[in-house]
Amino acid sequence: MADEKDREEIIVAEFHKKIKEAFEVFDHESNNTVDVREIGTIIRSLGCCPTEGELHDLIAEVEEEEPTGYIRFEKFLPVMTEILLERKYRPIPEDVLLRAFEVLDSAKRGFLTKDELIKYMTEEGEPFSQEEMEEMLSAAIDPESNSINYKDYITMMVIDEN
Amino acid sequence: MGSGTSTQHHFAFQNAERAFKAAALIQRWYRRYVARLEMRRRCTWSIFQSIEYAGQQDQVKLHDFFSYLMDHFIPSSHNDRDFLTRIFTEDRFSQDSEMEKCSDYESIEVPDSYTGPRLSFPLLPDHATALVEAFRLKQQLHARYVLNLLYETKKHLVQLPNINRVSTCYSEEITVCGDLHGQLDDLIFIFYKNGLPSPERSYVFNGDFVDRGKDSVEILMILFAFMLVYPKEFHLNRGNHEDHMVNLRYGFTKEVMNKYKVHGKEILRTLQDVFCWLPLATLIDEKVLILHGGVSDITDLELLDKIERSKIVSTMRCKTRQKSEKQMEEKRKANQKSSAQGPIPWFLPESRSLPSSPLRLGSYKAQKTSRSSSIPCSGSLDGRELSRQVRSSVELELERCRQQAGLLVTGEKEEPFRSASEADSEAGELRKPTQEEWRQVVDILWSDPMAQEGCKANTIRGGGCYFGPDVTQQLLQKYNLQFVIRSHECKPEGYEFCHNRKVLTIFSASNYYEVGSNRGAYVKLGPALTPHIVQYQANKVTHTLTMRQRISRVEESALRALREKLFAHSSDLLSEFKKHDADKVGLITLSDWAAAVESVLHLGLPWQMLRPQLVNSSADNMLEYKSWLKNLAKEQLSRENIQSSLLETLYRNRSNLETIFRIIDSDHSGFISLDEFRQTWKLFSSHMNIDITDDCICDLARSIDFNKDGHIDINEFLEAFRLVEKSCPEGDASECPQATNAKDSGCSSPGAH
């Protein structure tokens, strides 16, 4: 029993270090606060994959009662530690991602046209901003066919991640 | 039918729901991907910045060391003294002979075969425009015209005040540009996009025109030409890189000597003069202050207006004015007396001049204290106590160096080295700035803004200070200004506001660290002086790359630099790792690895985040540190016959080494004799705490002298140790100056970069 507790303490200590490091990258003024708009990046870089809606809720949890536009580390740390301990917002496995694309590709061609991709990404789900859309297109679309072979795309992105 | 329709609807609804969910999943995944890219980008940025600033610190320490050496070291032999004298010869150009040297250009013949631009004076606007075009076509201006232009430039600069006052009523708009650092593409782009300078289009260039980039000479020519053509509309401020000492390290000296093999020295000497005559700041409509670095809590514009700015030749070394001639006379007598008696005391009662940097050598302590008076370290210490503290810490270090170098202070037959330089300095006494004046200039050329209030010494750079929003506010109020424009720091977007939009940083060298690392920007001030920013990235390659590719490229470059740094500290890292491995298993946790690395390198980087990129193999969170270090070495080592610890030390100090060599090679010939090399190495190794025998030095020297003629080509030496700084654009080895000397071991070698 004591061992179990020790191990958890060590794990928590490790998490604390990781969270602190990620937080400090965005703590430009070195005063233990970050701009609220960077919280999403921080959380995601720590291995989590929340939806925009979930992110919104998280921010509400770590914000001050009267929002200042800044998030303090003292408030962020416990919330983030909990998320890591509970393994919440797990990243999406490759095969699930592939199936998602296949759902959109109702004709089962193996690809989506540029227009189709734009339509889905900007009109469905939690729509992309124009910037996000353009950025995705620049890497995903094969200019010759003007389409995205999603299987290749996923493979490329996954390799890049690792 | 009814049921058919509802089934259809049901399916349709289900499909729509599935599509919605699928889209949401893809978006969720993608946003995480982008976030991780952004984090990588930030980390990469930190790497570059911390390495850059650590390099600047090094340089200051190096110059401090030489300054102190020169002030206090008494060489035991004639040879040693000559040697040291030679080191500092290049520093002692007397100002008077400069004018004669400048007009020497008339005797330089320009061959008929020369197809580059030809200048005649007074310059016309067409000449300046033609220069831009010629350089765009990669032509080189003949040395004669370079010197002629520099001569005319100096004549013009001498008439200008320290703080240029500019009014917007003469021209409709003013464009302010920041650091260019030898990147000609960016300058040409600015002129292309914003228009060439004209009576209706004013420009202010805010320093750091040279170093690092490969076309510093061309940039200077263009800027000086336009300044002569449009003296009322075209303005230049001095930056911390307009400084011959800084140029030794950061590439400008090298560029000049490579491009102008015959007249390079003369050009450099003339430039030294021109640089110190550059104005220190520009003031627009008495409202907007433009200067290169920043301000401090003691910045006094009235004082800055009055000083003789040309007295400050370099912000790196400062011989400041002494208390009185009488005191110096007494000191000299005392020295001579004691030399006749016996060993000259290493530690003398009164320091002739304190080490030059605004930070005393106990720099880590200074980090904690805040500046409230003009004495940089701590307000409560008086001069004597301060100098004693400094001397004792430096003295201890140098005592050890002396012993190691085997340079003994014994009974002298010759005069002390000091008196030679003293005699010189007496004559030039009044040509030196006071401590106060020097500090004022260092502050405005080197300082950086910070978010916190207050004003503290800038330990990262080793010069100037960090100033807070309160300091800015104080200054603006005191002189009734609206805001400050400065440069000096690279920003990802090319610009950045801070201090409540009262300070604008503008940086005009795009892709500064690496292709894709950052945008450049310039700012236009309209009638109401509201700033309007224009950004750009002057590299066709970046536009075709995706964000992911851009970040990868920059990241790779940063990681390479970081691995080199890690390798350079292998021994220290090993001992630090061992501290975490009490049971001597050869394993440490990854968390310990991160802590150890930071305690050795002091770069303040997010090591845990960088770890996947730096540590390939780790079994369940444990790292075999010895094999990791070995792998690092394998990547870096080029020759097995060189002792790895020696190589390691060379790597750690390679910029310092190169700088030292360039100082030794005072005639900029590119060659140093074997003997000079050995002496340099002795000096250098004693300072850097290397244990190396004389035999080893000789072996090393001989092995480097490839053609056995008793001379070492600096480039070849650095090449041999893969110490060449990356001065050529990526993938374009033919433009790399070193490649012409040693094609095989040039930029394209495997394992290097």
PDB file of N, CA, C and O in Angstrom, chain B residues 127-167:
ATOM      1  N   HIS B 127      23.399  57.326 -58.947  1.00  0.00           N
ATOM      2  CA  HIS B 127      24.515  56.486 -58.512  1.00  0.00           C
ATOM      3  C   HIS B 127      24.059  55.509 -57.442  1.00  0.00           C
ATOM      4  O   HIS B 127      24.394  54.331 -57.464  1.00  0.00           O
ATOM      5  N   ALA B 128      23.310  56.057 -56.498  1.00  0.00           N
ATOM      6  CA  ALA B 128      22.869  55.215 -55.387  1.00  0.00           C
ATOM      7  C   ALA B 128      21.954  54.106 -55.903  1.00  0.00           C
ATOM      8  O   ALA B 128      22.085  52.937 -55.518  1.00  0.00           O
ATOM      9  N   THR B 129      21.033  54.490 -56.769  1.00  0.00           N
ATOM     10  CA  THR B 129      20.122  53.486 -57.335  1.00  0.00           C
ATOM     11  C   THR B 129      20.905  52.446 -58.128  1.00  0.00           C
ATOM     12  O   THR B 129      20.619  51.251 -58.062  1.00  0.00           O
ATOM     13  N   ALA B 130      21.898  52.920 -58.867  1.00  0.00           N
ATOM     14  CA  ALA B 130      22.713  51.992 -59.658  1.00  0.00           C
ATOM     15  C   ALA B 130      23.447  51.007 -58.758  1.00  0.00           C
ATOM     16  O   ALA B 130      23.627  49.836 -59.112  1.00  0.00           O
ATOM     17  N   LEU B 131      23.844  51.480 -57.603  1.00  0.00           N
ATOM     18  CA  LEU B 131      24.516  50.591 -56.650  1.00  0.00           C
ATOM     19  C   LEU B 131      23.592  49.447 -56.232  1.00  0.00           C
ATOM     20  O   LEU B 131      23.999  48.283 -56.199  1.00  0.00           O
ATOM     21  N   VAL B 132      22.357  49.819 -55.911  1.00  0.00           N
ATOM     22  CA  VAL B 132      21.397  48.794 -55.491  1.00  0.00           C
ATOM     23  C   VAL B 132      21.255  47.744 -56.585  1.00  0.00           C
ATOM     24  O   VAL B 132      21.313  46.537 -56.340  1.00  0.00           O
ATOM     25  N   GLU B 133      21.093  48.226 -57.799  1.00  0.00           N
ATOM     26  CA  GLU B 133      20.915  47.317 -58.925  1.00  0.00           C
ATOM     27  C   GLU B 133      22.149  46.445 -59.128  1.00  0.00           C
ATOM     28  O   GLU B 133      22.050  45.243 -59.351  1.00  0.00           O
ATOM     29  N   ALA B 134      23.321  47.070 -59.057  1.00  0.00           N
ATOM     30  CA  ALA B 134      24.566  46.323 -59.264  1.00  0.00           C
ATOM     31  C   ALA B 134      24.723  45.215 -58.227  1.00  0.00           C
ATOM     32  O   ALA B 134      25.082  44.078 -58.550  1.00  0.00           O
ATOM     33  N   PHE B 135      24.414  45.543 -56.988  1.00  0.00           N
ATOM     34  CA  PHE B 135      24.549  44.530 -55.944  1.00  0.00           C
ATOM     35  C   PHE B 135      23.510  43.442 -56.093  1.00  0.00           C
ATOM     36  O   PHE B 135      23.743  42.291 -55.772  1.00  0.00           O
ATOM     37  N   ARG B 136      22.350  43.843 -56.577  1.00  0.00           N
ATOM     38  CA  ARG B 136      21.316  42.836 -56.792  1.00  0.00           C
ATOM     39  C   ARG B 136      21.816  41.829 -57.832  1.00  0.00           C
ATOM     40  O   ARG B 136      21.511  40.645 -57.779  1.00  0.00           O
ATOM     41  N   LEU B 137      22.599  42.321 -58.788  1.00  0.00           N
ATOM     42  CA  LEU B 137      23.181  41.446 -59.800  1.00  0.00           C
ATOM     43  C   LEU B 137      24.494  40.833 -59.329  1.00  0.00           C
ATOM     44  O   LEU B 137      25.274  40.338 -60.142  1.00  0.00           O
ATOM     45  N   LYS B 138      24.749  40.917 -58.045  1.00  0.00           N
ATOM     46  CA  LYS B 138      25.905  40.270 -57.418  1.00  0.00           C
ATOM     47  C   LYS B 138      27.248  40.824 -57.864  1.00  0.00           C
ATOM     48  O   LYS B 138      28.253  40.127 -57.851  1.00  0.00           O
ATOM     49  N   GLN B 139      27.278  42.078 -58.271  1.00  0.00           N
ATOM     50  CA  GLN B 139      28.562  42.693 -58.586  1.00  0.00           C
ATOM     51  C   GLN B 139      29.216  43.178 -57.297  1.00  0.00           C
ATOM     52  O   GLN B 139      28.557  43.326 -56.275  1.00  0.00           O
ATOM     53  N   GLN B 140      30.519  43.408 -57.412  1.00  0.00           N
ATOM     54  CA  GLN B 140      31.231  43.887 -56.218  1.00  0.00           C
ATOM     55  C   GLN B 140      31.822  45.249 -56.513  1.00  0.00           C
ATOM     56  O   GLN B 140      32.392  45.467 -57.584  1.00  0.00           O
ATOM     57  N   LEU B 141      31.712  46.144 -55.552  1.00  0.00           N
ATOM     58  CA  LEU B 141      32.248  47.483 -55.745  1.00  0.00           C
ATOM     59  C   LEU B 141      33.760  47.480 -55.539  1.00  0.00           C
ATOM     60  O   LEU B 141      34.268  46.906 -54.583  1.00  0.00           O
ATOM     61  N   HIS B 142      34.470  48.150 -56.414  1.00  0.00           N
ATOM     62  CA  HIS B 142      35.926  48.157 -56.331  1.00  0.00           C
ATOM     63  C   HIS B 142      36.391  48.875 -55.069  1.00  0.00           C
ATOM     64  O   HIS B 142      35.777  49.861 -54.639  1.00  0.00           O
ATOM     65  N   ALA B 143      37.496  48.384 -54.518  1.00  0.00           N
ATOM     66  CA  ALA B 143      38.020  48.915 -53.253  1.00  0.00           C
ATOM     67  C   ALA B 143      38.202  50.425 -53.291  1.00  0.00           C
ATOM     68  O   ALA B 143      37.979  51.130 -52.305  1.00  0.00           O
ATOM     69  N   ARG B 144      38.600  50.929 -54.431  1.00  0.00           N
ATOM     70  CA  ARG B 144      38.833  52.360 -54.529  1.00  0.00           C
ATOM     71  C   ARG B 144      37.556  53.128 -54.240  1.00  0.00           C
ATOM     72  O   ARG B 144      37.565  54.120 -53.515  1.00  0.00           O
ATOM     73  N   TYR B 145      36.461  52.679 -54.823  1.00  0.00           N
ATOM     74  CA  TYR B 145      35.192  53.372 -54.620  1.00  0.00           C
ATOM     75  C   TYR B 145      34.676  53.170 -53.209  1.00  0.00           C
ATOM     76  O   TYR B 145      34.041  54.052 -52.628  1.00  0.00           O
ATOM     77  N   VAL B 146      34.971  51.982 -52.681  1.00  0.00           N
ATOM     78  CA  VAL B 146      34.574  51.717 -51.292  1.00  0.00           C
ATOM     79  C   VAL B 146      35.238  52.735 -50.373  1.00  0.00           C
ATOM     80  O   VAL B 146      34.576  53.399 -49.565  1.00  0.00           O
ATOM     81  N   LEU B 147      36.544  52.866 -50.522  1.00  0.00           N
ATOM     82  CA  LEU B 147      37.283  53.783 -49.654  1.00  0.00           C
ATOM     83  C   LEU B 147      36.872  55.226 -49.889  1.00  0.00           C
ATOM     84  O   LEU B 147      36.728  56.014 -48.962  1.00  0.00           O
ATOM     85  N   ASN B 148      36.653  55.561 -51.148  1.00  0.00           N
ATOM     86  CA  ASN B 148      36.223  56.908 -51.483  1.00  0.00           C
ATOM     87  C   ASN B 148      34.887  57.202 -50.792  1.00  0.00           C
ATOM     88  O   ASN B 148      34.695  58.243 -50.162  1.00  0.00           O
ATOM     89  N   LEU B 149      33.969  56.259 -50.926  1.00  0.00           N
ATOM     90  CA  LEU B 149      32.652  56.427 -50.319  1.00  0.00           C
ATOM     91  C   LEU B 149      32.760  56.547 -48.802  1.00  0.00           C
ATOM     92  O   LEU B 149      32.103  57.388 -48.177  1.00  0.00           O
ATOM     93  N   LEU B 150      33.609  55.734 -48.218  1.00  0.00           N
ATOM     94  CA  LEU B 150      33.769  55.779 -46.756  1.00  0.00           C
ATOM     95  C   LEU B 150      34.361  57.118 -46.324  1.00  0.00           C
ATOM     96  O   LEU B 150      33.957  57.692 -45.316  1.00  0.00           O
ATOM     97  N   TYR B 151      35.282  57.602 -47.104  1.00  0.00           N
ATOM     98  CA  TYR B 151      35.901  58.890 -46.795  1.00  0.00           C
ATOM     99  C   TYR B 151      34.863  60.006 -46.816  1.00  0.00           C
ATOM    100  O   TYR B 151      34.777  60.822 -45.908  1.00  0.00           O
ATOM    101  N   GLU B 152      34.052  60.013 -47.867  1.00  0.00           N
ATOM    102  CA  GLU B 152      32.997  61.022 -47.966  1.00  0.00           C
ATOM    103  C   GLU B 152      31.967  60.849 -46.850  1.00  0.00           C
ATOM    104  O   GLU B 152      31.429  61.819 -46.305  1.00  0.00           O
ATOM    105  N   THR B 153      31.672  59.585 -46.541  1.00  0.00           N
ATOM    106  CA  THR B 153      30.705  59.310 -45.480  1.00  0.00           C
ATOM    107  C   THR B 153      31.185  59.890 -44.159  1.00  0.00           C
ATOM    108  O   THR B 153      30.415  60.534 -43.440  1.00  0.00           O
ATOM    109  N   LYS B 154      32.447  59.670 -43.868  1.00  0.00           N
ATOM    110  CA  LYS B 154      32.944  60.185 -42.597  1.00  0.00           C
ATOM    111  C   LYS B 154      32.862  61.709 -42.561  1.00  0.00           C
ATOM    112  O   LYS B 154      32.454  62.291 -41.564  1.00  0.00           O
ATOM    113  N   LYS B 155      33.207  62.324 -43.653  1.00  0.00           N
ATOM    114  CA  LYS B 155      33.133  63.788 -43.703  1.00  0.00           C
ATOM    115  C   LYS B 155      31.732  64.260 -43.378  1.00  0.00           C
ATOM    116  O   LYS B 155      31.539  65.260 -42.688  1.00  0.00           O
ATOM    117  N   HIS B 156      30.761  63.557 -43.886  1.00  0.00           N
ATOM    118  CA  HIS B 156      29.378  63.925 -43.628  1.00  0.00           C
ATOM    119  C   HIS B 156      28.987  63.657 -42.179  1.00  0.00           C
ATOM    120  O   HIS B 156      28.372  64.504 -41.522  1.00  0.00           O
ATOM    121  N   LEU B 157      29.348  62.469 -41.691  1.00  0.00           N
ATOM    122  CA  LEU B 157      28.938  62.075 -40.337  1.00  0.00           C
ATOM    123  C   LEU B 157      29.471  63.021 -39.276  1.00  0.00           C
ATOM    124  O   LEU B 157      28.801  63.296 -38.280  1.00  0.00           O
ATOM    125  N   VAL B 158      30.677  63.515 -39.507  1.00  0.00           N
ATOM    126  CA  VAL B 158      31.308  64.373 -38.513  1.00  0.00           C
ATOM    127  C   VAL B 158      30.479  65.621 -38.229  1.00  0.00           C
ATOM    128  O   VAL B 158      30.493  66.160 -37.123  1.00  0.00           O
ATOM    129  N   GLN B 159      29.706  66.052 -39.224  1.00  0.00           N
ATOM    130  CA  GLN B 159      28.893  67.249 -39.023  1.00  0.00           C
ATOM    131  C   GLN B 159      27.605  66.972 -38.257  1.00  0.00           C
ATOM    132  O   GLN B 159      26.940  67.905 -37.813  1.00  0.00           O
ATOM    133  N   LEU B 160      27.243  65.710 -38.171  1.00  0.00           N
ATOM    134  CA  LEU B 160      25.947  65.393 -37.566  1.00  0.00           C
ATOM    135  C   LEU B 160      26.025  65.411 -36.045  1.00  0.00           C
ATOM    136  O   LEU B 160      27.055  65.083 -35.468  1.00  0.00           O
ATOM    137  N   PRO B 161      24.896  65.769 -35.406  1.00  0.00           N
ATOM    138  CA  PRO B 161      24.860  65.718 -33.942  1.00  0.00           C
ATOM    139  C   PRO B 161      24.713  64.274 -33.475  1.00  0.00           C
ATOM    140  O   PRO B 161      24.443  63.387 -34.276  1.00  0.00           O
ATOM    141  N   ASN B 162      24.887  64.064 -32.163  1.00  0.00           N
ATOM    142  CA  ASN B 162      24.726  62.716 -31.619  1.00  0.00           C
ATOM    143  C   ASN B 162      23.304  62.233 -31.768  1.00  0.00           C
ATOM    144  O   ASN B 162      23.056  61.052 -31.999  1.00  0.00           O
ATOM    145  N   ILE B 163      22.360  63.149 -31.572  1.00  0.00           N
ATOM    146  CA  ILE B 163      20.956  62.788 -31.723  1.00  0.00           C
ATOM    147  C   ILE B 163      20.389  63.580 -32.899  1.00  0.00           C
ATOM    148  O   ILE B 163      20.239  64.803 -32.822  1.00  0.00           O
ATOM    149  N   ASN B 164      20.099  62.869 -33.952  1.00  0.00           N
ATOM    150  CA  ASN B 164      19.557  63.490 -35.151  1.00  0.00           C
ATOM    151  C   ASN B 164      18.125  63.945 -34.928  1.00  0.00           C
ATOM    152  O   ASN B 164      17.289  63.148 -34.526  1.00  0.00           O
ATOM    153  N   ARG B 165      17.859  65.200 -35.236  1.00  0.00           N
ATOM    154  CA  ARG B 165      16.473  65.637 -35.088  1.00  0.00           C
ATOM    155  C   ARG B 165      15.814  65.744 -36.458  1.00  0.00           C
ATOM    156  O   ARG B 165      16.303  66.424 -37.344  1.00  0.00           O
ATOM    157  N   VAL B 166      14.727  65.038 -36.604  1.00  0.00           N
ATOM    158  CA  VAL B 166      14.061  64.946 -37.895  1.00  0.00           C
ATOM    159  C   VAL B 166      12.641  65.461 -37.768  1.00  0.00           C
ATOM    160  O   VAL B 166      11.973  65.222 -36.748  1.00  0.00           O
ATOM    161  N   SER B 167      12.196  66.137 -38.825  1.00  0.00           N
ATOM    162  CA  SER B 167      10.829  66.647 -38.782  1.00  0.00           C
ATOM    163  C   SER B 167      10.025  66.048 -39.916  1.00  0.00           C
ATOM    164  O   SER B 167      10.521  65.922 -41.038  1.00  0.00           O
TER     165      SER B 167
END
